[in-house]
Tab-separated table of C-alpha atoms in Angstrom:
chain	number	residue	atom	x	y	z
A	8	UNK	CA	-16.235	-15.204	30.064
A	9	UNK	CA	-12.861	-13.730	28.218
A	10	UNK	CA	-10.705	-14.397	30.866
A	11	UNK	CA	-12.051	-17.337	30.355
A	12	UNK	CA	-11.380	-17.835	26.473
A	13	UNK	CA	-7.932	-16.205	27.142
A	14	UNK	CA	-7.453	-19.255	29.557
A	15	UNK	CA	-8.619	-21.573	26.926
A	16	UNK	CA	-6.283	-19.981	24.461
A	17	UNK	CA	-2.969	-19.655	27.152
A	18	UNK	CA	-2.870	-23.863	27.600
A	19	UNK	CA	-3.992	-24.206	23.234
A	20	UNK	CA	-0.536	-22.243	22.737
A	21	UNK	CA	1.284	-23.875	25.428
A	22	UNK	CA	0.299	-27.610	23.439
A	23	UNK	CA	0.543	-26.208	19.707
A	24	UNK	CA	4.217	-24.881	21.419
A	25	UNK	CA	5.516	-28.594	22.925
A	26	UNK	CA	4.192	-30.136	18.830
A	27	UNK	CA	7.718	-30.173	16.802
A	28	UNK	CA	6.790	-28.976	12.847
A	29	UNK	CA	6.921	-31.787	11.210
A	30	UNK	CA	3.884	-32.996	13.226
A	31	UNK	CA	2.032	-29.550	13.420
A	32	UNK	CA	1.668	-29.746	9.745
A	33	UNK	CA	-0.413	-33.083	10.266
A	34	UNK	CA	-2.341	-30.723	12.753
A	35	UNK	CA	-2.699	-28.346	10.198
A	36	UNK	CA	-4.430	-30.948	7.459
A	37	UNK	CA	-6.559	-31.867	10.644
A	38	UNK	CA	-7.342	-28.254	10.868
A	39	UNK	CA	-7.467	-27.718	7.280
A	40	UNK	CA	-10.463	-30.532	6.661
A	41	UNK	CA	-12.283	-29.178	9.691
A	42	UNK	CA	-12.228	-25.724	8.015
A	43	UNK	CA	-13.198	-26.653	4.264
A	44	UNK	CA	-15.577	-29.995	4.924
A	45	UNK	CA	-17.212	-30.445	8.403
A	46	UNK	CA	-17.290	-26.394	9.221
A	47	UNK	CA	-17.248	-25.229	5.701
A	48	UNK	CA	-16.126	-21.316	7.405
A	49	UNK	CA	-17.025	-18.843	4.669
A	50	UNK	CA	-16.791	-21.591	2.536
A	51	UNK	CA	-19.134	-19.637	-0.089
A	52	UNK	CA	-17.030	-16.587	0.281
A	53	UNK	CA	-13.815	-18.418	-0.344
A	54	UNK	CA	-15.870	-19.871	-3.276
A	55	UNK	CA	-17.204	-16.833	-5.244
A	56	UNK	CA	-13.592	-14.795	-4.300
A	57	UNK	CA	-12.335	-17.725	-6.358
A	58	UNK	CA	-14.649	-17.894	-9.196
A	59	UNK	CA	-15.189	-14.525	-9.933
A	60	UNK	CA	-11.286	-13.841	-9.851
A	61	UNK	CA	-10.706	-16.589	-12.171
A	62	UNK	CA	-13.642	-17.147	-14.277
A	63	UNK	CA	-11.450	-19.034	-16.943
A	64	UNK	CA	-10.724	-21.872	-14.551
A	65	UNK	CA	-12.284	-24.992	-14.964
A	66	UNK	CA	-14.578	-26.167	-12.253
A	67	UNK	CA	-12.182	-29.126	-10.935
A	68	UNK	CA	-9.690	-26.283	-11.055
A	69	UNK	CA	-11.592	-24.156	-9.011
A	70	UNK	CA	-12.092	-26.568	-7.036
A	71	UNK	CA	-8.130	-27.263	-6.766
A	72	UNK	CA	-7.363	-23.812	-5.653
A	73	UNK	CA	-10.245	-23.665	-2.825
A	74	UNK	CA	-8.327	-26.761	-1.634
A	75	UNK	CA	-5.378	-25.198	-1.247
A	76	UNK	CA	-6.316	-21.842	0.019
A	77	UNK	CA	-7.745	-23.862	2.866
A	78	UNK	CA	-4.400	-25.593	3.513
A	79	UNK	CA	-2.697	-22.099	3.354
A	80	UNK	CA	-5.488	-20.966	5.649
A	81	UNK	CA	-4.480	-23.484	8.457
A	82	UNK	CA	-1.068	-23.381	7.698
A	83	UNK	CA	-1.809	-19.516	8.880
A	84	UNK	CA	-3.581	-20.393	11.816
A	85	UNK	CA	-1.018	-23.166	13.433
A	86	UNK	CA	1.888	-20.990	12.559
A	87	UNK	CA	0.451	-18.113	14.219
A	88	UNK	CA	-0.300	-20.407	17.603
A	89	UNK	CA	3.233	-21.396	17.198
A	90	UNK	CA	5.024	-17.949	16.975
A	91	UNK	CA	4.177	-17.996	20.831
A	92	UNK	CA	6.876	-20.276	21.817
A	93	UNK	CA	9.071	-19.790	18.897
A	94	UNK	CA	12.662	-18.895	19.951
A	95	UNK	CA	13.975	-15.137	18.209
A	96	UNK	CA	16.551	-17.437	16.118
A	97	UNK	CA	14.295	-20.212	14.794
A	98	UNK	CA	12.709	-17.248	13.118
A	99	UNK	CA	14.917	-15.553	11.579
A	100	UNK	CA	15.745	-19.069	9.825
A	101	UNK	CA	11.874	-19.371	8.730
A	102	UNK	CA	11.010	-15.834	8.295
A	103	UNK	CA	13.725	-14.778	6.046
A	104	UNK	CA	14.542	-10.996	4.337
A	105	UNK	CA	16.832	-11.633	1.464
A	106	UNK	CA	17.192	-8.123	0.617
A	107	UNK	CA	16.785	-6.110	4.240
A	108	UNK	CA	20.175	-3.765	2.934
A	109	UNK	CA	17.198	-2.510	0.408
A	110	UNK	CA	16.139	-0.263	3.467
A	111	UNK	CA	20.033	1.169	4.562
A	112	UNK	CA	19.861	4.114	2.104
A	113	UNK	CA	17.325	5.436	4.182
A	114	UNK	CA	18.396	4.553	7.562
A	115	UNK	CA	21.193	6.124	6.557
A	116	UNK	CA	19.859	9.192	5.952
A	117	UNK	CA	17.168	8.797	8.804
A	118	UNK	CA	14.211	8.901	6.515
A	119	UNK	CA	11.137	6.719	8.109
A	120	UNK	CA	9.102	4.653	5.340
A	121	UNK	CA	5.909	3.097	4.996
A	122	UNK	CA	5.763	-0.678	4.281
A	123	UNK	CA	3.036	-2.164	2.667
A	124	UNK	CA	2.359	-5.625	3.112
A	125	UNK	CA	-0.914	-7.806	2.696
A	126	UNK	CA	-2.727	-11.201	3.821
A	127	UNK	CA	-0.536	-13.399	1.964
A	128	UNK	CA	1.809	-16.057	2.727
A	129	UNK	CA	2.273	-15.906	6.779
A	130	UNK	CA	2.412	-12.449	7.821
A	131	UNK	CA	2.074	-13.073	11.383
A	132	UNK	CA	5.548	-13.806	11.133
A	133	UNK	CA	7.008	-10.551	9.750
A	134	UNK	CA	5.965	-8.262	12.820
A	135	UNK	CA	8.464	-10.356	14.681
A	136	UNK	CA	11.125	-11.126	12.583
A	137	UNK	CA	11.447	-7.581	11.494
A	138	UNK	CA	13.183	-6.072	13.987
A	139	UNK	CA	15.258	-9.340	14.346
A	140	UNK	CA	16.605	-8.428	10.794
A	141	UNK	CA	16.397	-4.213	9.656
A	142	UNK	CA	17.698	-1.856	11.532
A	143	UNK	CA	15.268	0.669	11.940
A	144	UNK	CA	15.468	2.567	14.879
A	145	UNK	CA	11.712	2.152	15.354
A	146	UNK	CA	8.865	0.109	13.670
A	147	UNK	CA	5.755	0.426	14.258
A	148	UNK	CA	3.121	-2.014	13.142
A	149	UNK	CA	-0.439	-1.232	13.194
A	150	UNK	CA	-3.138	-3.683	13.765
A	151	UNK	CA	-7.309	-3.587	14.656
A	152	UNK	CA	-7.272	-4.717	18.254
A	153	UNK	CA	-9.110	-7.882	18.948
A	154	UNK	CA	-12.844	-7.542	20.875
A	155	UNK	CA	-11.397	-9.877	23.414
A	156	UNK	CA	-9.135	-7.833	25.678
A	157	UNK	CA	-7.328	-10.310	27.463
A	158	UNK	CA	-6.578	-11.951	24.406
A	159	UNK	CA	-5.579	-9.141	22.522
A	160	UNK	CA	-3.236	-8.066	25.289
A	161	UNK	CA	-1.831	-11.178	24.658
A	162	UNK	CA	-1.416	-11.258	21.473
A	163	UNK	CA	0.210	-7.518	21.648
A	164	UNK	CA	2.439	-8.589	24.498
A	165	UNK	CA	3.777	-11.773	22.052
A	166	UNK	CA	4.028	-9.751	19.137
A	167	UNK	CA	6.208	-6.963	20.459
A	168	UNK	CA	8.449	-9.538	22.688
A	169	UNK	CA	11.365	-8.867	19.403
A	170	UNK	CA	10.979	-4.637	19.465
A	171	UNK	CA	8.276	-3.617	17.296
A	172	UNK	CA	5.736	-1.160	18.724
A	173	UNK	CA	2.303	-2.263	18.398
A	174	UNK	CA	-0.358	-0.034	17.770
A	175	UNK	CA	-3.842	0.674	17.159
A	176	UNK	CA	-4.950	1.645	13.744
A	177	UNK	CA	-7.283	4.119	15.631
A	178	UNK	CA	-4.106	5.726	16.325
A	179	UNK	CA	-2.339	5.938	12.840
A	180	UNK	CA	-3.021	9.911	12.406
A	181	UNK	CA	-1.074	10.230	16.198
A	182	UNK	CA	1.433	8.078	14.859
A	183	UNK	CA	2.751	9.764	11.942
A	184	UNK	CA	2.580	12.881	13.333
A	185	UNK	CA	5.258	12.126	16.252
A	186	UNK	CA	7.309	9.526	14.215
A	187	UNK	CA	7.025	10.437	10.418
A	188	UNK	CA	10.246	12.698	11.041
A	189	UNK	CA	12.332	9.616	13.564
A	190	UNK	CA	13.591	6.942	11.226
A	191	UNK	CA	10.534	5.215	11.684
A	192	UNK	CA	9.085	2.238	9.390
A	193	UNK	CA	5.383	2.081	9.685
A	194	UNK	CA	4.453	-1.224	8.641
A	195	UNK	CA	0.213	-1.520	7.435
A	196	UNK	CA	-1.450	-5.006	6.208
A	197	UNK	CA	-3.296	-2.814	3.843
A	198	UNK	CA	-5.319	-5.285	1.489
A	199	UNK	CA	-8.169	-5.059	3.645
A	200	UNK	CA	-11.493	-4.061	3.039
A	201	UNK	CA	-11.973	-0.607	3.970
A	202	UNK	CA	-15.315	0.582	5.995
A	203	UNK	CA	-16.254	3.585	4.055
A	204	UNK	CA	-16.922	3.252	0.560
A	205	UNK	CA	-16.801	7.064	0.166
A	206	UNK	CA	-13.063	7.565	1.277
A	207	UNK	CA	-11.711	4.705	-0.474
A	208	UNK	CA	-9.563	4.560	-3.979
A	209	UNK	CA	-11.366	2.180	-6.144
A	210	UNK	CA	-9.146	-0.061	-8.025
A	211	UNK	CA	-9.490	-2.357	-10.873
A	212	UNK	CA	-8.059	-5.589	-8.882
A	213	UNK	CA	-8.845	-9.236	-10.065
A	214	UNK	CA	-10.729	-8.077	-12.719
A	215	UNK	CA	-12.924	-6.039	-10.354
A	216	UNK	CA	-13.902	-2.622	-9.154
A	217	UNK	CA	-12.231	-2.922	-5.572
A	218	UNK	CA	-11.957	-0.511	-2.320
A	219	UNK	CA	-8.585	0.163	-1.340
A	220	UNK	CA	-7.854	2.065	2.060
A	221	UNK	CA	-7.063	5.547	2.093
A	222	UNK	CA	-4.615	5.975	5.098
A	223	UNK	CA	-1.274	4.742	3.442
A	224	UNK	CA	-1.995	6.945	0.723
A	225	UNK	CA	-2.824	10.248	2.483
A	226	UNK	CA	0.329	9.365	5.305
A	227	UNK	CA	2.943	8.959	2.734
A	228	UNK	CA	1.544	12.077	0.769
A	229	UNK	CA	1.341	13.655	3.962
A	230	UNK	CA	4.530	13.290	5.727
A	231	UNK	CA	6.575	12.409	1.702
A	232	UNK	CA	7.391	8.770	2.993
A	233	UNK	CA	8.681	5.909	0.165
A	234	UNK	CA	6.189	3.669	0.027
A	235	UNK	CA	7.585	-0.281	-0.489
A	236	UNK	CA	5.783	-3.339	-0.852
A	237	UNK	CA	6.974	-6.573	1.199
A	238	UNK	CA	6.691	-10.061	-0.477
A	239	UNK	CA	6.038	-12.967	1.703
A	240	UNK	CA	6.550	-16.449	-0.896
A	241	UNK	CA	6.580	-19.678	1.107
A	242	UNK	CA	9.697	-21.796	-0.028
A	243	UNK	CA	8.295	-24.532	1.642
A	244	UNK	CA	6.125	-25.535	4.317
A	245	UNK	CA	6.796	-23.754	7.117
A	246	UNK	CA	9.726	-21.294	5.609
A	247	UNK	CA	9.412	-17.975	3.744
A	248	UNK	CA	11.211	-15.782	2.307
A	249	UNK	CA	10.792	-11.260	2.194
A	250	UNK	CA	11.046	-9.447	-0.195
A	251	UNK	CA	11.480	-5.431	-0.506
A	252	UNK	CA	10.668	-3.426	-3.440
A	253	UNK	CA	9.923	0.119	-4.168
A	254	UNK	CA	6.347	1.248	-5.263
A	255	UNK	CA	7.304	5.435	-4.880
A	256	UNK	CA	10.313	7.530	-3.636
A	257	UNK	CA	8.470	10.606	-4.644
A	258	UNK	CA	4.705	10.215	-3.263
A	259	UNK	CA	3.900	13.815	-3.788
A	260	UNK	CA	4.784	13.194	-7.329
A	261	UNK	CA	1.978	10.806	-8.270
A	262	UNK	CA	-1.313	11.549	-8.963
A	263	UNK	CA	-4.064	11.243	-6.213
A	264	UNK	CA	-4.727	7.354	-6.216
A	265	UNK	CA	-1.668	6.095	-8.458
A	266	UNK	CA	0.426	5.011	-4.785
A	267	UNK	CA	-3.290	2.987	-4.144
A	268	UNK	CA	-2.924	1.451	-8.066
A	269	UNK	CA	0.533	0.890	-7.641
A	270	UNK	CA	0.195	-1.542	-4.756
A	271	UNK	CA	-2.773	-3.535	-6.405
A	272	UNK	CA	-0.840	-3.630	-9.371
A	273	UNK	CA	1.694	-5.030	-7.748
A	274	UNK	CA	-0.182	-7.389	-4.911
A	275	UNK	CA	-2.287	-8.976	-8.293
A	276	UNK	CA	0.240	-9.917	-10.117
A	277	UNK	CA	1.664	-11.874	-6.516
A	278	UNK	CA	-1.228	-13.260	-6.336
A	279	UNK	CA	-1.404	-14.240	-9.883
A	280	UNK	CA	1.650	-16.442	-9.394
A	281	UNK	CA	0.423	-17.996	-6.898
A	282	UNK	CA	-2.775	-17.926	-5.936
A	283	UNK	CA	-3.153	-20.004	-2.850
A	284	UNK	CA	-1.501	-18.210	-0.964
A	285	UNK	CA	-3.776	-15.392	-0.239
A	286	UNK	CA	-6.278	-14.945	2.384
A	287	UNK	CA	-9.186	-15.792	0.264
A	288	UNK	CA	-11.899	-16.079	3.095
A	289	UNK	CA	-12.191	-12.207	3.601
A	290	UNK	CA	-14.914	-10.763	2.582
A	291	UNK	CA	-13.528	-8.504	0.114
A	292	UNK	CA	-15.203	-7.129	-2.361
A	293	UNK	CA	-18.352	-6.752	0.196
A	294	UNK	CA	-18.259	-2.861	-0.714
A	295	UNK	CA	-20.040	-1.384	-3.836
A	296	UNK	CA	-18.479	1.741	-5.277
A	297	UNK	CA	-20.678	4.821	-4.361
């Protein structure tokens, strides 16, 4: 069954690859309609998340935001499939790092860094575009492997084609131990819900006590690595700009939990400016504080 699903996925990738971008977003609009109106994909989750995060919005404003969030979701899905057949030049043109020189001092000093993006805008193109625009010796993107082994292999192969090293989150400790001293950029999407409430950092985020992964702060402290926020903004449909900003150069000088709090505050600021571009279908608040 897994192999059959992979064949179907590969065929879908082939079809999407044939469609030019101007037509692709017509497909995306149809997908948005299906996800939102037909199957109601995680609709209750999206509605609850937005209602609780923006209680001051009117019902009409909340509905508008919900609709826009499904538009973002559909675009990211379609763009995630399209990237399998996009040439490197096109990836760079559509996913630009506007201040790559921000990392130059760290590279020249042979210093590893932790890069923290979020499920905001198009995070899927980020892994492919990083090696094409940054000069880091090694770039490790940590991700959760797909349950379908064939599909996981397909996705991993594609994401690695520009030079990044795709690694399972279950190898995080070993990878930091091995490469932290070797001029490496560790790329971790850090806004997903943790699996363990007691090991999480609890931060006031979007008006609620929210669990955050402990890993980024833990490894920043352990190996004294700078932590950098990665902001991905949609300029227009199919085009993104990526900007780096410093969270801390000295992780061990901050109180415990402060690195995570800095990330959460920065992310909240980004979300509140353009909330439709965040992944609201994620069960972000499923954990309760112990």
